[in-house]
Structure formats: structure tokens, C-alpha cells
PDB file of C-alpha atoms in Angstrom:
ATOM      1  CA  MET A   1       0.755  -4.106 -83.157  1.00  0.00           C
ATOM      2  CA  HIS A   2       0.013  -7.149 -85.300  1.00  0.00           C
ATOM      3  CA  ALA A   3      -2.882  -9.255 -83.936  1.00  0.00           C
ATOM      4  CA  ASN A   4      -0.802 -12.417 -83.448  1.00  0.00           C
ATOM      5  CA  THR A   5       1.958 -10.482 -81.716  1.00  0.00           C
ATOM      6  CA  ARG A   6      -0.604  -8.867 -79.418  1.00  0.00           C
ATOM      7  CA  LYS A   7      -2.057 -12.270 -78.531  1.00  0.00           C
ATOM      8  CA  LEU A   8       1.366 -13.650 -77.740  1.00  0.00           C
ATOM      9  CA  VAL A   9       2.392 -10.653 -75.638  1.00  0.00           C
ATOM     10  CA  VAL A  10      -0.818 -10.616 -73.590  1.00  0.00           C
ATOM     11  CA  ALA A  11      -0.712 -14.402 -73.089  1.00  0.00           C
ATOM     12  CA  ALA A  12       2.954 -14.217 -72.015  1.00  0.00           C
ATOM     13  CA  MET A  13       2.118 -11.447 -69.564  1.00  0.00           C
ATOM     14  CA  MET A  14      -0.743 -13.496 -68.120  1.00  0.00           C
ATOM     15  CA  THR A  15       1.526 -16.568 -67.869  1.00  0.00           C
ATOM     16  CA  ALA A  16       4.064 -14.557 -65.882  1.00  0.00           C
ATOM     17  CA  LEU A  17       1.320 -13.060 -63.680  1.00  0.00           C
ATOM     18  CA  ALA A  18      -0.121 -16.523 -62.964  1.00  0.00           C
ATOM     19  CA  CYS A  19       3.319 -17.754 -61.934  1.00  0.00           C
ATOM     20  CA  VAL A  20       4.089 -14.759 -59.707  1.00  0.00           C
ATOM     21  CA  ALA A  21       0.629 -14.624 -58.128  1.00  0.00           C
ATOM     22  CA  THR A  22       0.889 -18.322 -57.313  1.00  0.00           C
ATOM     23  CA  MET A  23       4.368 -17.955 -55.804  1.00  0.00           C
ATOM     24  CA  ILE A  24       4.036 -14.659 -53.924  1.00  0.00           C
ATOM     25  CA  ILE A  25       1.929 -15.981 -51.038  1.00  0.00           C
ATOM     26  CA  LYS A  26       2.038 -19.681 -50.246  1.00  0.00           C
ATOM     27  CA  ILE A  27       0.219 -20.959 -47.187  1.00  0.00           C
ATOM     28  CA  PRO A  28       0.805 -24.715 -46.705  1.00  0.00           C
ATOM     29  CA  SER A  29      -2.340 -26.841 -46.811  1.00  0.00           C
ATOM     30  CA  PRO A  30      -2.817 -30.076 -44.833  1.00  0.00           C
ATOM     31  CA  VAL A  31      -1.835 -32.537 -47.573  1.00  0.00           C
ATOM     32  CA  LYS A  32       1.419 -31.234 -49.097  1.00  0.00           C
ATOM     33  CA  GLY A  33      -0.107 -28.456 -51.204  1.00  0.00           C
ATOM     34  CA  TYR A  34      -0.454 -24.729 -50.629  1.00  0.00           C
ATOM     35  CA  ILE A  35      -3.023 -21.948 -50.772  1.00  0.00           C
ATOM     36  CA  ASN A  36      -2.108 -19.123 -53.148  1.00  0.00           C
ATOM     37  CA  LEU A  37      -3.482 -16.142 -55.052  1.00  0.00           C
ATOM     38  CA  GLY A  38      -2.936 -17.622 -58.507  1.00  0.00           C
ATOM     39  CA  ASP A  39      -6.588 -18.482 -59.117  1.00  0.00           C
ATOM     40  CA  CYS A  40      -7.487 -14.829 -59.664  1.00  0.00           C
ATOM     41  CA  ILE A  41      -5.106 -14.743 -62.647  1.00  0.00           C
ATOM     42  CA  VAL A  42      -6.272 -18.165 -63.864  1.00  0.00           C
ATOM     43  CA  LEU A  43      -9.821 -16.804 -63.986  1.00  0.00           C
ATOM     44  CA  LEU A  44      -8.621 -13.659 -65.750  1.00  0.00           C
ATOM     45  CA  CYS A  45      -6.963 -15.858 -68.371  1.00  0.00           C
ATOM     46  CA  GLY A  46     -10.354 -17.437 -69.018  1.00  0.00           C
ATOM     47  CA  TRP A  47     -12.322 -14.214 -69.000  1.00  0.00           C
ATOM     48  CA  LEU A  48      -9.911 -12.058 -71.005  1.00  0.00           C
ATOM     49  CA  LEU A  49      -8.162 -14.400 -73.436  1.00  0.00           C
ATOM     50  CA  SER A  50      -9.285 -16.818 -76.106  1.00  0.00           C
ATOM     51  CA  PRO A  51      -9.832 -20.429 -74.983  1.00  0.00           C
ATOM     52  CA  VAL A  52      -6.505 -21.640 -76.376  1.00  0.00           C
ATOM     53  CA  TRP A  53      -4.393 -18.731 -75.116  1.00  0.00           C
ATOM     54  CA  GLY A  54      -6.219 -18.760 -71.767  1.00  0.00           C
ATOM     55  CA  PHE A  55      -5.644 -22.497 -71.285  1.00  0.00           C
ATOM     56  CA  TRP A  56      -1.936 -22.227 -72.034  1.00  0.00           C
ATOM     57  CA  ALA A  57      -1.311 -19.066 -70.009  1.00  0.00           C
ATOM     58  CA  ALA A  58      -3.172 -20.315 -66.924  1.00  0.00           C
ATOM     59  CA  GLY A  59      -1.803 -23.843 -67.109  1.00  0.00           C
ATOM     60  CA  LEU A  60       1.794 -22.980 -67.894  1.00  0.00           C
ATOM     61  CA  GLY A  61       2.088 -20.081 -65.436  1.00  0.00           C
ATOM     62  CA  SER A  62       0.608 -22.091 -62.576  1.00  0.00           C
ATOM     63  CA  ALA A  63       2.646 -25.220 -63.364  1.00  0.00           C
ATOM     64  CA  LEU A  64       5.833 -23.151 -63.539  1.00  0.00           C
ATOM     65  CA  ALA A  65       5.089 -21.825 -60.070  1.00  0.00           C
ATOM     66  CA  ASP A  66       4.781 -25.377 -58.755  1.00  0.00           C
ATOM     67  CA  VAL A  67       8.034 -26.471 -60.372  1.00  0.00           C
ATOM     68  CA  LEU A  68       9.942 -23.371 -59.244  1.00  0.00           C
ATOM     69  CA  SER A  69       8.538 -23.684 -55.702  1.00  0.00           C
ATOM     70  CA  GLY A  70       9.594 -27.297 -55.220  1.00  0.00           C
ATOM     71  CA  TYR A  71       6.171 -28.865 -55.827  1.00  0.00           C
ATOM     72  CA  VAL A  72       7.384 -30.597 -58.994  1.00  0.00           C
ATOM     73  CA  ILE A  73       5.074 -33.589 -58.555  1.00  0.00           C
ATOM     74  CA  TYR A  74       2.084 -31.223 -58.825  1.00  0.00           C
ATOM     75  CA  GLY A  75       3.327 -29.557 -62.047  1.00  0.00           C
ATOM     76  CA  PRO A  76       1.579 -31.730 -64.665  1.00  0.00           C
ATOM     77  CA  ALA A  77      -1.678 -31.913 -62.690  1.00  0.00           C
ATOM     78  CA  THR A  78      -1.608 -28.164 -62.097  1.00  0.00           C
ATOM     79  CA  PHE A  79      -1.049 -27.508 -65.800  1.00  0.00           C
ATOM     80  CA  LEU A  80      -4.150 -29.528 -66.680  1.00  0.00           C
ATOM     81  CA  ILE A  81      -6.349 -28.346 -63.787  1.00  0.00           C
ATOM     82  CA  LYS A  82      -5.568 -24.640 -64.160  1.00  0.00           C
ATOM     83  CA  GLY A  83      -5.841 -24.825 -67.955  1.00  0.00           C
ATOM     84  CA  LEU A  84      -9.248 -26.479 -67.640  1.00  0.00           C
ATOM     85  CA  MET A  85     -10.280 -23.829 -65.111  1.00  0.00           C
ATOM     86  CA  ALA A  86      -9.516 -21.111 -67.669  1.00  0.00           C
ATOM     87  CA  LEU A  87     -11.553 -22.980 -70.305  1.00  0.00           C
ATOM     88  CA  VAL A  88     -14.533 -23.344 -67.971  1.00  0.00           C
ATOM     89  CA  ALA A  89     -14.292 -19.668 -66.977  1.00  0.00           C
ATOM     90  CA  HIS A  90     -14.075 -18.623 -70.622  1.00  0.00           C
ATOM     91  CA  TYR A  91     -16.989 -20.652 -71.940  1.00  0.00           C
ATOM     92  CA  GLY A  92     -19.138 -20.085 -68.849  1.00  0.00           C
ATOM     93  CA  TYR A  93     -18.638 -16.345 -69.106  1.00  0.00           C
ATOM     94  CA  ALA A  94     -19.306 -16.346 -72.865  1.00  0.00           C
ATOM     95  CA  LEU A  95     -22.506 -18.368 -72.484  1.00  0.00           C
ATOM     96  CA  LEU A  96     -23.915 -16.411 -69.558  1.00  0.00           C
ATOM     97  CA  LYS A  97     -22.877 -12.812 -70.272  1.00  0.00           C
ATOM     98  CA  ALA A  98     -25.792 -11.974 -72.559  1.00  0.00           C
ATOM     99  CA  LYS A  99     -28.330 -13.532 -70.174  1.00  0.00           C
ATOM    100  CA  CYS A 100     -26.972 -12.517 -66.773  1.00  0.00           C
ATOM    101  CA  GLY A 101     -24.675  -9.571 -67.347  1.00  0.00           C
ATOM    102  CA  SER A 102     -20.941  -9.350 -66.845  1.00  0.00           C
ATOM    103  CA  LEU A 103     -20.682  -9.544 -63.039  1.00  0.00           C
ATOM    104  CA  THR A 104     -23.099 -12.423 -62.535  1.00  0.00           C
ATOM    105  CA  SER A 105     -21.556 -14.377 -65.397  1.00  0.00           C
ATOM    106  CA  LYS A 106     -18.097 -13.901 -63.892  1.00  0.00           C
ATOM    107  CA  ILE A 107     -19.310 -15.097 -60.499  1.00  0.00           C
ATOM    108  CA  LEU A 108     -21.061 -18.168 -61.929  1.00  0.00           C
ATOM    109  CA  SER A 109     -18.284 -19.086 -64.349  1.00  0.00           C
ATOM    110  CA  GLY A 110     -15.756 -18.516 -61.561  1.00  0.00           C
ATOM    111  CA  ILE A 111     -17.641 -20.897 -59.271  1.00  0.00           C
ATOM    112  CA  ALA A 112     -17.757 -23.533 -62.022  1.00  0.00           C
ATOM    113  CA  ALA A 113     -14.023 -23.110 -62.682  1.00  0.00           C
ATOM    114  CA  GLU A 114     -13.199 -23.350 -58.989  1.00  0.00           C
ATOM    115  CA  MET A 115     -15.216 -26.569 -58.787  1.00  0.00           C
ATOM    116  CA  VAL A 116     -12.841 -27.953 -61.430  1.00  0.00           C
ATOM    117  CA  MET A 117      -9.964 -27.004 -59.126  1.00  0.00           C
ATOM    118  CA  LEU A 118     -11.569 -28.578 -56.041  1.00  0.00           C
ATOM    119  CA  VAL A 119     -12.366 -31.844 -57.801  1.00  0.00           C
ATOM    120  CA  GLY A 120      -9.098 -31.939 -59.744  1.00  0.00           C
ATOM    121  CA  TYR A 121      -6.846 -31.488 -56.740  1.00  0.00           C
ATOM    122  CA  PHE A 122      -8.992 -33.807 -54.608  1.00  0.00           C
ATOM    123  CA  LEU A 123      -8.573 -36.566 -57.196  1.00  0.00           C
ATOM    124  CA  PHE A 124      -4.867 -35.893 -57.659  1.00  0.00           C
ATOM    125  CA  ALA A 125      -4.108 -35.756 -53.923  1.00  0.00           C
ATOM    126  CA  GLY A 126      -6.334 -38.781 -53.426  1.00  0.00           C
ATOM    127  CA  MET A 127      -4.273 -40.789 -55.886  1.00  0.00           C
ATOM    128  CA  LEU A 128      -1.025 -39.673 -54.256  1.00  0.00           C
ATOM    129  CA  TYR A 129      -1.892 -39.757 -50.551  1.00  0.00           C
ATOM    130  CA  GLY A 130      -5.280 -41.471 -50.273  1.00  0.00           C
ATOM    131  CA  PHE A 131      -8.753 -39.977 -50.478  1.00  0.00           C
ATOM    132  CA  GLY A 132      -9.177 -39.690 -46.712  1.00  0.00           C
ATOM    133  CA  PRO A 133      -6.259 -37.279 -46.319  1.00  0.00           C
ATOM    134  CA  ALA A 134      -7.204 -35.504 -49.577  1.00  0.00           C
ATOM    135  CA  VAL A 135     -10.495 -34.415 -47.976  1.00  0.00           C
ATOM    136  CA  LEU A 136      -8.462 -32.243 -45.598  1.00  0.00           C
ATOM    137  CA  ASN A 137      -7.432 -29.964 -48.480  1.00  0.00           C
ATOM    138  CA  ILE A 138     -10.988 -29.213 -49.611  1.00  0.00           C
ATOM    139  CA  PRO A 139     -11.636 -26.343 -47.146  1.00  0.00           C
ATOM    140  CA  ALA A 140      -8.285 -24.704 -47.918  1.00  0.00           C
ATOM    141  CA  ASN A 141      -8.868 -25.022 -51.663  1.00  0.00           C
ATOM    142  CA  ALA A 142     -12.394 -23.624 -51.248  1.00  0.00           C
ATOM    143  CA  VAL A 143     -11.011 -20.541 -49.476  1.00  0.00           C
ATOM    144  CA  GLN A 144      -8.475 -20.139 -52.280  1.00  0.00           C
ATOM    145  CA  GLY A 145     -11.285 -20.422 -54.822  1.00  0.00           C
ATOM    146  CA  ILE A 146     -13.491 -17.820 -53.160  1.00  0.00           C
ATOM    147  CA  ALA A 147     -10.572 -15.401 -52.887  1.00  0.00           C
ATOM    148  CA  GLY A 148      -9.684 -16.090 -56.534  1.00  0.00           C
ATOM    149  CA  ILE A 149     -13.179 -15.206 -57.695  1.00  0.00           C
ATOM    150  CA  MET A 150     -13.387 -12.015 -55.632  1.00  0.00           C
ATOM    151  CA  ILE A 151      -9.913 -10.728 -56.523  1.00  0.00           C
ATOM    152  CA  GLY A 152     -10.279 -11.877 -60.136  1.00  0.00           C
ATOM    153  CA  ILE A 153     -13.473  -9.866 -60.571  1.00  0.00           C
ATOM    154  CA  ILE A 154     -11.825  -6.760 -59.133  1.00  0.00           C
ATOM    155  CA  LEU A 155      -8.738  -7.190 -61.332  1.00  0.00           C
ATOM    156  CA  SER A 156     -10.842  -7.853 -64.425  1.00  0.00           C
ATOM    157  CA  GLN A 157     -12.234  -4.324 -64.157  1.00  0.00           C
ATOM    158  CA  PHE A 158      -8.715  -2.880 -64.343  1.00  0.00           C
ATOM    159  CA  PHE A 159      -7.674  -5.135 -67.222  1.00  0.00           C
ATOM    160  CA  GLU A 160     -10.811  -4.366 -69.210  1.00  0.00           C
ATOM    161  CA  LYS A 161     -10.384  -0.615 -68.697  1.00  0.00           C
ATOM    162  CA  SER A 162      -6.765  -0.831 -69.853  1.00  0.00           C
ATOM    163  CA  LYS A 163      -7.838  -2.763 -72.983  1.00  0.00           C
ATOM    164  CA  THR A 164      -5.600  -5.705 -72.039  1.00  0.00           C
ATOM    165  CA  THR A 165      -8.186  -8.111 -73.411  1.00  0.00           C
ATOM    166  CA  ILE A 166      -7.923  -9.619 -76.849  1.00  0.00           C
ATOM    167  CA  PRO A 167     -10.862  -8.218 -78.836  1.00  0.00           C
ATOM    168  CA  GLN A 168     -13.562 -10.737 -79.773  1.00  0.00           C
ATOM    169  CA  GLU A 169     -12.777 -10.603 -83.485  1.00  0.00           C
ATOM    170  CA  GLU A 170      -9.159 -11.551 -82.742  1.00  0.00           C
ATOM    171  CA  LYS A 171     -10.072 -14.536 -80.564  1.00  0.00           C
ATOM    172  CA  ARG A 172     -10.918 -16.832 -83.443  1.00  0.00           C
TER     173      ARG A 172
END
């Protein structure tokens, strides 16, 4: 398969997975949001894809889930937040892997990416509903983040074994 076609196919698959994982389980959070499993795929987009493809797959898949689930107002913010999460996961993993090993670098880059999510949604909800009520979503988002890191690490093992990643030489 041609390298560009492979990139497109893998990114499209990750976009669809981000959308489905976000939509499959939705637990309402206190301030008009919801807890979901999409973060594990967002992190995978960062760890397995190039920065550009990871940003677009994570952002678009997650934003589509919001729009299709009736959370249209969150769509643009979700696109940016989840795309940035994938970038942070990608660069954090790339910078730390040689020093800390694969697992530790995934944990640390996952924590950094989830901090982007916590701050991003706190600021967005704060602008919409006030910062007092937005604080109520922090624990729910933190639980989502922890689950995303744990499940993402487990899933990354399967994706890496199946060679679903885009090889390093193709990322540039």
C-alpha cells in the first residue's frame, strides 16, 4: 500500500474509533458534559500517528461524537482540546521514550495530555456556565483521564503488535 494511502486509512480508522469510543458510553457530568472512553483513542492517535494525522484524527473523531450526540456547542472546543491532547501525547512520548522506556513515557505523556483536557474543558465550561460550576466537572474529567491512560496503554500494545502504527520514516 502506498505510504500516503496507508496514512489516510489509519487516520480515518482512528477518527472513526475516537468517535465511536466517545459515543458508546456517555455518563453525564455535573455541568452539561459527559464522561466517555474516547480519551484512550485520543492518546493512541498521539502515540501511534504523526503529529498532524494524530491531531486531525483525535480532534475530528471526538468533535463528531459531540455533534452527533447533541453536544454541538462543545464540538469546536472538543476538536481543539482533543487535537492538542494528541499533540502533547505524541511529542511527550517521542521526547521521553529513549530516556524512560515505552511504558513510562506513555504514562507521563498521557498525564500531560489529560492535563490539557482538564484545563481546556474547565476553561470552556467556565466561559459558558461560570468557573464555579465548571469546577464540578474536574473530578469527572480526571476519572475519564485516568481511564483513558490505562485503557490507551493496553490498546497500544495491540495496535503496535498489529503494525497499525505509521512507521517513523513515514511520519515526516
